Short mmCIF file of C-alpha atoms and ligand atoms in Angstrom, two decimals:
data_model
loop_
_atom_site.label_atom_id
_atom_site.label_comp_id
_atom_site.label_asym_id
_atom_site.label_seq_id
_atom_site.Cartn_x
_atom_site.Cartn_y
_atom_site.Cartn_z
CA UNK A 30 -138.68 -107.40 174.83
CA UNK A 31 -139.50 -105.19 171.91
CA UNK A 32 -141.56 -102.05 171.66
CA UNK A 33 -143.08 -101.07 168.39
CA UNK A 34 -140.91 -98.64 166.59
CA UNK A 35 -142.30 -95.52 165.44
CA UNK A 36 -141.78 -92.25 163.69
CA UNK A 37 -141.68 -91.14 160.01
CA UNK A 38 -139.63 -88.90 157.99
CA UNK A 39 -141.52 -86.05 156.34
CA UNK A 40 -142.55 -87.17 153.01
CA UNK A 41 -143.91 -84.39 150.81
CA UNK A 42 -147.01 -85.25 148.80
CA UNK A 43 -146.01 -85.63 145.06
CA UNK A 44 -145.34 -82.22 143.38
CA UNK A 45 -144.75 -80.42 146.56
CA UNK A 46 -141.44 -79.04 147.85
CA UNK A 47 -140.06 -81.14 150.77
CA UNK A 48 -141.16 -79.30 154.16
CA UNK A 49 -138.21 -78.30 156.50
CA UNK A 50 -138.26 -79.64 159.89
CA UNK A 51 -138.13 -76.67 162.66
CA UNK A 52 -136.79 -79.11 165.31
CA UNK A 53 -133.07 -78.26 166.09
CA UNK A 54 -132.83 -74.91 164.73
CA UNK A 55 -131.76 -72.13 167.14
CA UNK A 56 -134.24 -69.31 168.31
CA UNK A 57 -132.55 -66.94 165.59
CA UNK A 58 -133.04 -69.47 162.84
CA UNK A 59 -136.47 -70.16 163.88
CA UNK A 60 -137.46 -66.62 163.69
CA UNK A 61 -135.84 -66.44 160.32
CA UNK A 62 -137.56 -69.49 158.99
CA UNK A 63 -141.15 -68.11 159.90
CA UNK A 64 -140.34 -64.63 158.83
CA UNK A 65 -139.89 -66.30 155.39
CA UNK A 66 -143.40 -67.18 155.38
CA UNK A 67 -144.52 -63.69 156.59
CA UNK A 68 -144.86 -64.26 160.17
CA UNK A 69 -143.50 -61.64 162.54
CA UNK A 70 -140.47 -63.03 164.57
CA UNK A 71 -142.21 -62.90 167.99
CA UNK A 72 -144.14 -65.64 166.88
CA UNK A 73 -141.13 -67.61 167.07
CA UNK A 74 -141.23 -67.43 170.90
CA UNK A 75 -144.59 -68.98 170.96
CA UNK A 76 -143.61 -71.68 168.49
CA UNK A 77 -140.66 -72.50 170.63
CA UNK A 78 -142.93 -72.97 173.85
CA UNK A 79 -145.08 -75.33 171.73
CA UNK A 80 -142.21 -77.46 170.51
CA UNK A 81 -139.93 -77.71 173.29
CA UNK A 82 -142.03 -76.82 176.31
CA UNK A 83 -145.17 -78.67 175.44
CA UNK A 84 -143.76 -81.08 172.89
CA UNK A 85 -146.50 -80.73 170.38
CA UNK A 86 -146.16 -83.21 167.44
CA UNK A 87 -148.24 -81.23 165.01
CA UNK A 88 -149.14 -77.69 164.43
CA UNK A 89 -152.92 -78.21 164.67
CA UNK A 90 -152.36 -78.82 168.52
CA UNK A 91 -150.84 -75.11 169.00
CA UNK A 92 -154.09 -73.59 170.04
CA UNK A 93 -152.70 -70.19 170.80
CA UNK A 94 -151.87 -69.58 167.34
CA UNK A 95 -154.43 -68.61 164.74
CA UNK A 96 -155.95 -71.40 162.65
CA UNK A 97 -154.58 -69.62 159.45
CA UNK A 98 -151.17 -69.40 160.76
CA UNK A 99 -151.23 -73.08 161.93
CA UNK A 100 -152.30 -73.83 158.50
CA UNK A 101 -149.43 -71.97 156.91
CA UNK A 102 -146.75 -73.52 159.08
CA UNK A 103 -148.00 -77.11 158.09
CA UNK A 104 -147.72 -76.34 154.57
CA UNK A 105 -144.12 -75.41 154.99
CA UNK A 106 -142.75 -77.13 157.95
CA UNK A 107 -142.94 -80.05 159.95
CA UNK A 108 -141.90 -81.10 163.70
CA UNK A 109 -141.59 -84.77 163.25
CA UNK A 110 -139.14 -86.75 165.09
CA UNK A 111 -136.42 -88.88 163.69
CA UNK A 112 -137.63 -92.20 162.44
CA UNK A 113 -136.81 -95.14 164.56
CA UNK A 114 -135.57 -98.40 162.84
CA UNK A 115 -135.65 -100.29 166.27
CA UNK A 116 -136.79 -99.70 169.82
CA UNK A 117 -136.21 -101.84 172.70
CA UNK A 118 -137.02 -102.11 176.36
CA UNK A 119 -134.87 -103.83 178.75
CA UNK A 120 -136.11 -105.89 181.68
CA UNK A 121 -134.42 -103.43 183.94
CA UNK A 122 -136.07 -100.57 182.48
CA UNK A 123 -133.61 -99.26 179.95
CA UNK A 124 -134.78 -98.34 176.55
CA UNK A 125 -132.86 -97.98 173.52
CA UNK A 126 -133.61 -96.38 170.29
CA UNK A 127 -131.95 -96.83 166.84
CA UNK A 128 -132.79 -93.74 165.00
CA UNK A 129 -132.58 -93.86 161.21
CA UNK A 130 -132.22 -90.50 159.48
CA UNK A 131 -133.24 -89.33 156.26
CA UNK A 132 -129.92 -90.44 154.57
CA UNK A 133 -130.42 -93.66 155.73
CA UNK A 134 -127.58 -93.67 158.35
CA UNK A 135 -128.48 -94.93 162.13
CA UNK A 136 -127.38 -93.94 165.50
CA UNK A 137 -128.45 -95.03 168.90
CA UNK A 138 -129.56 -93.55 172.00
CA UNK A 139 -130.19 -95.03 175.33
CA UNK A 140 -132.50 -93.97 178.49
CA UNK A 141 -131.26 -95.31 181.81
CA UNK A 142 -133.82 -94.87 184.47
CA UNK A 143 -133.09 -94.70 188.15
CA UNK A 144 -135.23 -94.48 191.07
CA UNK A 145 -135.95 -90.71 191.06
CA UNK A 146 -134.35 -89.75 187.77
CA UNK A 147 -132.91 -90.91 184.71
CA UNK A 148 -130.03 -90.14 182.00
CA UNK A 149 -130.40 -90.17 178.31
CA UNK A 150 -127.31 -91.26 176.70
CA UNK A 151 -126.98 -89.49 173.26
CA UNK A 152 -124.80 -90.05 170.16
CA UNK A 153 -122.91 -87.28 168.50
CA UNK A 154 -121.64 -88.93 165.44
CA UNK A 155 -122.59 -91.97 163.24
CA UNK A 156 -119.67 -94.21 163.99
CA UNK A 157 -116.43 -92.75 165.42
CA UNK A 158 -112.90 -92.04 164.20
CA UNK A 159 -111.16 -92.66 167.57
CA UNK A 160 -110.64 -96.47 167.30
CA UNK A 161 -110.34 -96.87 171.04
CA UNK A 162 -109.47 -100.59 171.34
CA UNK A 163 -111.94 -101.69 173.73
CA UNK A 164 -114.99 -99.95 172.22
CA UNK A 165 -116.97 -101.44 169.54
CA UNK A 166 -118.05 -98.19 167.86
CA UNK A 167 -114.33 -97.84 167.12
CA UNK A 168 -114.36 -101.07 164.83
CA UNK A 169 -116.96 -99.06 162.51
CA UNK A 170 -116.00 -96.51 159.90
CA UNK A 171 -117.14 -93.09 160.81
CA UNK A 172 -119.90 -92.19 158.38
CA UNK A 173 -120.64 -88.60 159.55
CA UNK A 174 -121.24 -85.93 162.29
CA UNK A 175 -124.79 -85.78 163.52
CA UNK A 176 -126.39 -82.28 163.00
CA UNK A 177 -128.13 -80.51 165.68
CA UNK A 178 -131.43 -81.43 164.72
CA UNK A 179 -130.50 -84.97 164.97
CA UNK A 180 -129.13 -84.54 168.37
CA UNK A 181 -132.04 -82.65 169.60
CA UNK A 182 -134.16 -85.31 167.92
CA UNK A 183 -132.88 -88.09 169.99
CA UNK A 184 -133.97 -86.05 173.26
CA UNK A 185 -137.44 -85.25 171.72
CA UNK A 186 -138.05 -88.91 170.97
CA UNK A 187 -137.18 -90.03 174.38
CA UNK A 188 -139.30 -87.40 175.89
CA UNK A 189 -142.12 -88.39 173.83
CA UNK A 190 -141.70 -92.16 175.05
CA UNK A 191 -141.54 -91.24 178.36
CA UNK A 192 -144.52 -88.97 178.36
CA UNK A 193 -142.70 -86.02 179.94
CA UNK A 194 -144.56 -83.05 178.14
CA UNK A 195 -145.04 -80.18 179.09
CA UNK A 196 -141.40 -80.28 180.38
CA UNK A 197 -141.97 -81.17 184.10
CA UNK A 198 -140.30 -79.09 186.78
CA UNK A 199 -139.54 -81.98 189.15
CA UNK A 200 -139.44 -85.81 189.38
CA UNK A 201 -138.28 -86.18 185.61
CA UNK A 202 -137.47 -89.57 184.25
CA UNK A 203 -135.43 -87.71 181.78
CA UNK A 204 -133.47 -85.56 184.13
CA UNK A 205 -129.86 -85.83 182.66
CA UNK A 206 -128.18 -86.04 179.51
CA UNK A 207 -124.89 -87.58 178.84
CA UNK A 208 -122.86 -87.50 175.55
CA UNK A 209 -121.63 -91.10 175.96
CA UNK A 210 -123.25 -92.75 172.90
CA UNK A 211 -121.54 -93.31 169.77
CA UNK A 212 -119.08 -90.66 168.46
CA UNK A 213 -116.49 -87.97 169.91
CA UNK A 214 -118.69 -84.99 170.67
CA UNK A 215 -115.67 -82.57 170.65
CA UNK A 216 -114.97 -83.64 167.10
CA UNK A 217 -118.42 -82.45 166.25
CA UNK A 218 -118.28 -79.27 168.46
CA UNK A 219 -120.34 -76.80 166.56
CA UNK A 220 -123.42 -79.18 166.24
CA UNK A 221 -123.15 -80.56 169.91
CA UNK A 222 -122.85 -76.85 171.15
CA UNK A 223 -125.89 -75.75 169.27
CA UNK A 224 -127.96 -78.87 170.23
CA UNK A 225 -126.98 -78.30 174.10
CA UNK A 226 -128.17 -74.51 173.89
CA UNK A 227 -131.40 -75.77 172.48
CA UNK A 228 -131.77 -78.64 175.42
CA UNK A 229 -130.67 -76.03 178.04
CA UNK A 230 -133.05 -73.40 177.14
CA UNK A 231 -135.09 -72.62 180.04
CA UNK A 232 -138.36 -71.94 178.00
CA UNK A 233 -138.06 -75.39 176.50
CA UNK A 234 -136.75 -78.60 177.33
CA UNK A 235 -134.84 -76.99 180.08
CA UNK A 236 -132.51 -79.29 181.24
CA UNK A 237 -129.70 -77.19 183.17
CA UNK A 238 -125.99 -77.33 182.50
CA UNK A 239 -125.34 -78.90 185.69
CA UNK A 240 -127.39 -82.02 184.36
CA UNK A 241 -125.60 -82.24 181.22
CA UNK A 242 -122.17 -84.14 180.74
CA UNK A 243 -120.19 -84.10 177.81
CA UNK A 244 -117.66 -87.17 177.67
CA UNK A 245 -114.46 -86.91 175.55
CA UNK A 246 -111.55 -89.12 174.92
CA UNK A 247 -109.37 -85.78 175.41
CA UNK A 248 -109.65 -83.57 172.52
CA UNK A 249 -107.37 -80.98 174.51
CA UNK A 250 -107.79 -77.99 172.57
CA UNK A 251 -111.57 -77.96 172.68
CA UNK A 252 -111.86 -78.75 176.47
CA UNK A 253 -111.45 -75.13 177.49
CA UNK A 254 -113.90 -73.83 175.01
CA UNK A 255 -116.63 -76.31 176.01
CA UNK A 256 -116.29 -75.26 179.60
CA UNK A 257 -116.27 -71.54 178.61
CA UNK A 258 -119.09 -71.58 176.04
CA UNK A 259 -121.47 -74.27 177.46
CA UNK A 260 -120.45 -74.78 181.37
CA UNK A 261 -121.67 -78.49 181.15
CA UNK A 262 -120.18 -81.10 183.14
CA UNK A 263 -117.11 -82.81 181.79
CA UNK A 264 -116.27 -86.43 181.87
CA UNK A 265 -112.98 -87.81 180.55
CA UNK A 266 -112.42 -91.24 179.29
CA UNK A 267 -108.99 -91.85 180.79
CA UNK A 268 -108.64 -95.86 181.11
CA UNK A 269 -104.92 -95.83 181.59
CA UNK A 270 -102.33 -94.25 183.83
CA UNK A 271 -99.24 -94.36 181.56
CA UNK A 272 -98.81 -92.92 177.91
CA UNK A 273 -97.47 -95.90 177.04
CA UNK A 274 -100.71 -98.11 177.65
CA UNK A 275 -103.02 -95.12 176.79
CA UNK A 276 -101.46 -94.78 173.33
CA UNK A 277 -102.48 -98.25 172.69
CA UNK A 278 -106.17 -98.24 174.02
CA UNK A 279 -106.90 -94.72 173.39
CA UNK A 280 -105.02 -93.97 170.29
CA UNK A 281 -105.89 -90.15 170.53
CA UNK A 282 -103.42 -90.15 173.51
CA UNK A 283 -100.64 -89.95 170.75
CA UNK A 284 -101.73 -86.55 169.96
CA UNK A 285 -102.83 -85.32 173.43
CA UNK A 286 -100.91 -87.26 176.01
CA UNK A 287 -102.08 -87.66 179.64
CA UNK A 288 -100.12 -84.80 181.14
CA UNK A 289 -101.74 -82.29 178.54
CA UNK A 290 -105.12 -83.79 179.20
CA UNK A 291 -104.94 -83.47 182.93
CA UNK A 292 -103.59 -79.97 182.57
CA UNK A 293 -106.64 -78.97 180.58
CA UNK A 294 -108.91 -80.62 183.27
CA UNK A 295 -107.12 -78.74 186.06
CA UNK A 296 -108.04 -75.66 183.98
CA UNK A 297 -111.54 -76.64 183.10
CA UNK A 298 -113.87 -73.76 183.67
CA UNK A 299 -116.39 -74.04 186.41
CA UNK A 300 -115.22 -77.48 188.03
CA UNK A 301 -115.12 -77.46 191.79
CA UNK A 302 -115.75 -79.91 194.61
CA UNK A 303 -119.28 -79.52 193.89
CA UNK A 304 -118.77 -80.14 190.12
CA UNK A 305 -116.14 -82.59 189.90
CA UNK A 306 -114.76 -83.83 186.55
CA UNK A 307 -115.65 -87.59 186.05
CA UNK A 308 -112.79 -89.70 185.06
CA UNK A 309 -114.08 -92.89 183.15
CA UNK A 310 -111.93 -96.06 183.66
CA UNK A 311 -112.92 -99.11 181.91
CA UNK A 312 -111.60 -102.25 183.55
CA UNK A 313 -109.84 -104.62 181.41
CA UNK A 314 -108.52 -107.90 182.87
CA UNK A 315 -104.58 -107.83 183.44
CA UNK A 316 -104.27 -104.79 181.33
CA UNK A 317 -104.99 -101.75 183.49
CA UNK A 318 -106.72 -103.12 186.66
CA UNK A 319 -103.71 -103.60 189.29
CA UNK A 320 -103.71 -101.74 192.62
CA UNK A 321 -100.53 -100.26 191.51
CA UNK A 322 -102.50 -98.53 188.77
CA UNK A 323 -105.09 -97.43 191.05
CA UNK A 324 -102.27 -95.76 193.21
CA UNK A 325 -100.99 -94.02 190.20
CA UNK A 326 -104.45 -92.84 189.19
CA UNK A 327 -104.66 -91.12 192.54
CA UNK A 328 -101.31 -89.29 191.91
CA UNK A 329 -102.33 -88.23 188.56
CA UNK A 330 -105.56 -86.81 189.71
CA UNK A 331 -103.98 -84.66 192.50
CA UNK A 332 -105.40 -81.20 192.53
CA UNK A 333 -108.33 -81.99 190.29
CA UNK A 334 -111.80 -82.09 191.57
CA UNK A 335 -112.16 -85.67 190.42
CA UNK A 336 -114.71 -88.57 190.84
CA UNK A 337 -113.88 -91.99 188.99
CA UNK A 338 -116.45 -93.96 187.40
CA UNK A 339 -115.20 -97.67 187.31
CA UNK A 340 -116.76 -99.45 184.25
CA UNK A 341 -116.56 -103.17 184.12
CA UNK A 342 -115.68 -103.82 180.42
CA UNK A 343 -118.46 -104.94 178.30
CA UNK A 344 -117.41 -107.58 176.05
CA UNK A 345 -118.37 -107.84 172.39
CA UNK A 346 -117.46 -110.64 169.85
CA UNK A 347 -113.95 -110.54 168.87
CA UNK A 348 -112.96 -108.04 171.49
CA UNK A 349 -109.14 -108.28 172.25
CA UNK A 350 -110.01 -107.84 176.02
CA UNK A 351 -112.00 -109.62 178.83
CA UNK A 352 -113.41 -107.78 181.94
CA UNK A 353 -111.59 -107.63 185.26
CA UNK A 354 -112.57 -110.11 187.75
CA UNK A 355 -114.93 -108.88 190.49
CA UNK A 356 -112.11 -109.31 193.10
CA UNK A 357 -109.82 -107.00 190.86
CA UNK A 358 -112.53 -104.43 190.57
CA UNK A 359 -113.22 -104.35 194.11
CA UNK A 360 -109.57 -104.03 194.97
CA UNK A 361 -109.15 -101.29 192.50
CA UNK A 362 -112.37 -99.38 193.75
CA UNK A 363 -111.12 -99.77 197.46
CA UNK A 364 -107.61 -98.14 196.80
CA UNK A 365 -109.42 -95.05 195.39
CA UNK A 366 -112.24 -95.10 198.01
CA UNK A 367 -109.47 -95.21 200.88
CA UNK A 368 -107.76 -92.36 199.35
CA UNK A 369 -111.22 -90.37 199.51
CA UNK A 370 -112.26 -90.74 195.98
CA UNK A 371 -115.80 -91.33 195.04
CA UNK A 372 -115.30 -94.23 192.73
CA UNK A 373 -118.65 -96.17 192.14
CA UNK A 374 -118.34 -99.36 189.99
CA UNK A 375 -121.01 -98.90 187.24
CA UNK A 376 -123.42 -101.92 187.07
CA UNK A 377 -123.98 -102.76 183.51
CA UNK A 378 -127.49 -101.57 182.38
CA UNK A 379 -129.64 -102.99 179.68
CA UNK A 380 -127.64 -106.23 178.83
CA UNK A 381 -130.48 -107.97 177.52
CA UNK A 382 -130.85 -105.41 174.73
CA UNK A 383 -127.02 -105.20 174.10
CA UNK A 384 -126.44 -101.67 175.48
CA UNK A 385 -122.82 -101.75 175.15
CA UNK A 386 -121.55 -98.96 172.96
CA UNK A 387 -122.40 -99.34 169.40
CA UNK A 388 -123.82 -102.78 169.65
CA UNK A 389 -127.33 -102.15 168.36
CA UNK A 390 -126.39 -100.30 165.33
CA UNK A 391 -123.98 -103.17 164.64
CA UNK A 392 -126.58 -105.69 165.05
CA UNK A 393 -128.58 -103.82 162.49
CA UNK A 394 -125.64 -103.33 160.09
CA UNK A 395 -125.24 -107.13 160.43
CA UNK A 396 -128.61 -108.06 159.68
CA UNK A 397 -128.77 -105.61 156.64
CA UNK A 398 -125.47 -107.12 155.26
CA UNK A 399 -127.15 -110.59 155.87
CA UNK A 400 -130.14 -109.52 153.97
CA UNK A 401 -127.92 -108.04 151.15
CA UNK A 402 -126.00 -111.25 150.86
CA UNK A 403 -129.30 -113.50 150.56
CA UNK A 404 -130.67 -110.97 147.96
CA UNK A 405 -127.21 -111.19 145.95
CA UNK A 406 -127.25 -114.80 146.21
CA UNK A 407 -130.91 -115.06 145.07
CA UNK A 408 -130.65 -112.53 142.33
N1 SAH B 24 -115.86 -90.37 172.57
C1 SAH B 24 -116.54 -90.11 173.79
C2 SAH B 24 -117.90 -90.52 174.01
C3 SAH B 24 -118.13 -91.98 173.76
S1 SAH B 24 -117.51 -93.31 174.45
C4 SAH B 24 -115.48 -90.65 175.02
O1 SAH B 24 -114.59 -91.44 174.56
O2 SAH B 24 -115.67 -90.38 176.05
C5 SAH B 24 -118.38 -93.19 175.98
C6 SAH B 24 -117.67 -94.30 177.31
O3 SAH B 24 -118.37 -95.46 176.78
C7 SAH B 24 -116.18 -94.48 177.30
O4 SAH B 24 -115.77 -93.65 178.32
C8 SAH B 24 -116.12 -95.91 177.52
O5 SAH B 24 -115.90 -95.89 179.04
C9 SAH B 24 -117.54 -96.48 177.40
N2 SAH B 24 -117.27 -97.74 176.68
C10 SAH B 24 -117.09 -97.97 175.46
N3 SAH B 24 -117.12 -99.36 175.04
C11 SAH B 24 -117.04 -99.92 176.11
C12 SAH B 24 -117.17 -101.21 176.47
N4 SAH B 24 -117.06 -102.11 175.50
N5 SAH B 24 -117.37 -101.58 177.76
C13 SAH B 24 -117.56 -100.75 178.70
N6 SAH B 24 -117.66 -99.23 178.31
C14 SAH B 24 -117.22 -98.87 177.20
#
């Protein structure tokens, strides 16, 4: 099922300088921008409220500001969202947007609704350098880090589509944010941290740190800092219980092996039984899915307030793995559950719109390459 794509990039009329977007600026940067056009810094607070609490899409809607000031703002700035090259809705309610940034690069974000809440899975980079063997994004070359405006833009776009402005206090469809889209957020820490601070700000989007999860393949030196600075929840893509296997499927392990990674998790500031660290474990048939490995996992996680997310492998064309059998998944989960772990098996969502990591963008890249071939052939 397709829903129409929306959004445009700000194009200045000929002869005019390009207008900057105010989305994704810190409070201080926002104040500095408007000071530059002669407005006192306290106006930044009002603007913040309109942009991030009310979700205004143009300055004209900001009725508590004088007409002159609104016109001044509109001359210099925009609050337009990132453009979307594609936007899809799954039969199960999952929605996926392919964002197209001003330089033509694309990244995806996915909203996964549940009964009384919903998570937005955001991307932190275009492509990824990690080359995890089971992940499709790893087969794409890294193009670049996303900026804070591009990360915040994903949330703004989803909130627009879900009609959740002004920021609702309760019953939100977009209640949680997970950095589990494309990219490694701890390789783009500064931009991610800046975006997270904007998203958490109580006078704006106001999604609390308890509802934001940053997922990492294990960039050990950044883990503590992330906990100290941001206090968000941590998810770790573990996927294997021996260094030998993890070296192969998550090559970052060669730099930061399992023991170092788990030591950083034990020290993660703010984790507790109420705020467990999530360990993600993709189940690959005959590779990492035996009951013996489940038992080894229990030993490794001793002393860490942990929860395990068991993720059936989502296959992609040419992938070197298959998904574990339902029996193997049930047996693996059973070992963990009997040992007292919360270990849900994640049901794949949005399969009809290819919600597997990196797929939508790849489809779009393929289509573009095919078009280029056709154009080249007919030239
Ligand atoms: N770089 C970060 C965040 C992006 S990947 C990290 O590694 O955690 C987020 C999650 O996507 C990974 O834990 C992995 O479990 C999941 N993932 C990637 N490709 C997948 C696939 N083909 N099937 C199932 N899960 C996949």
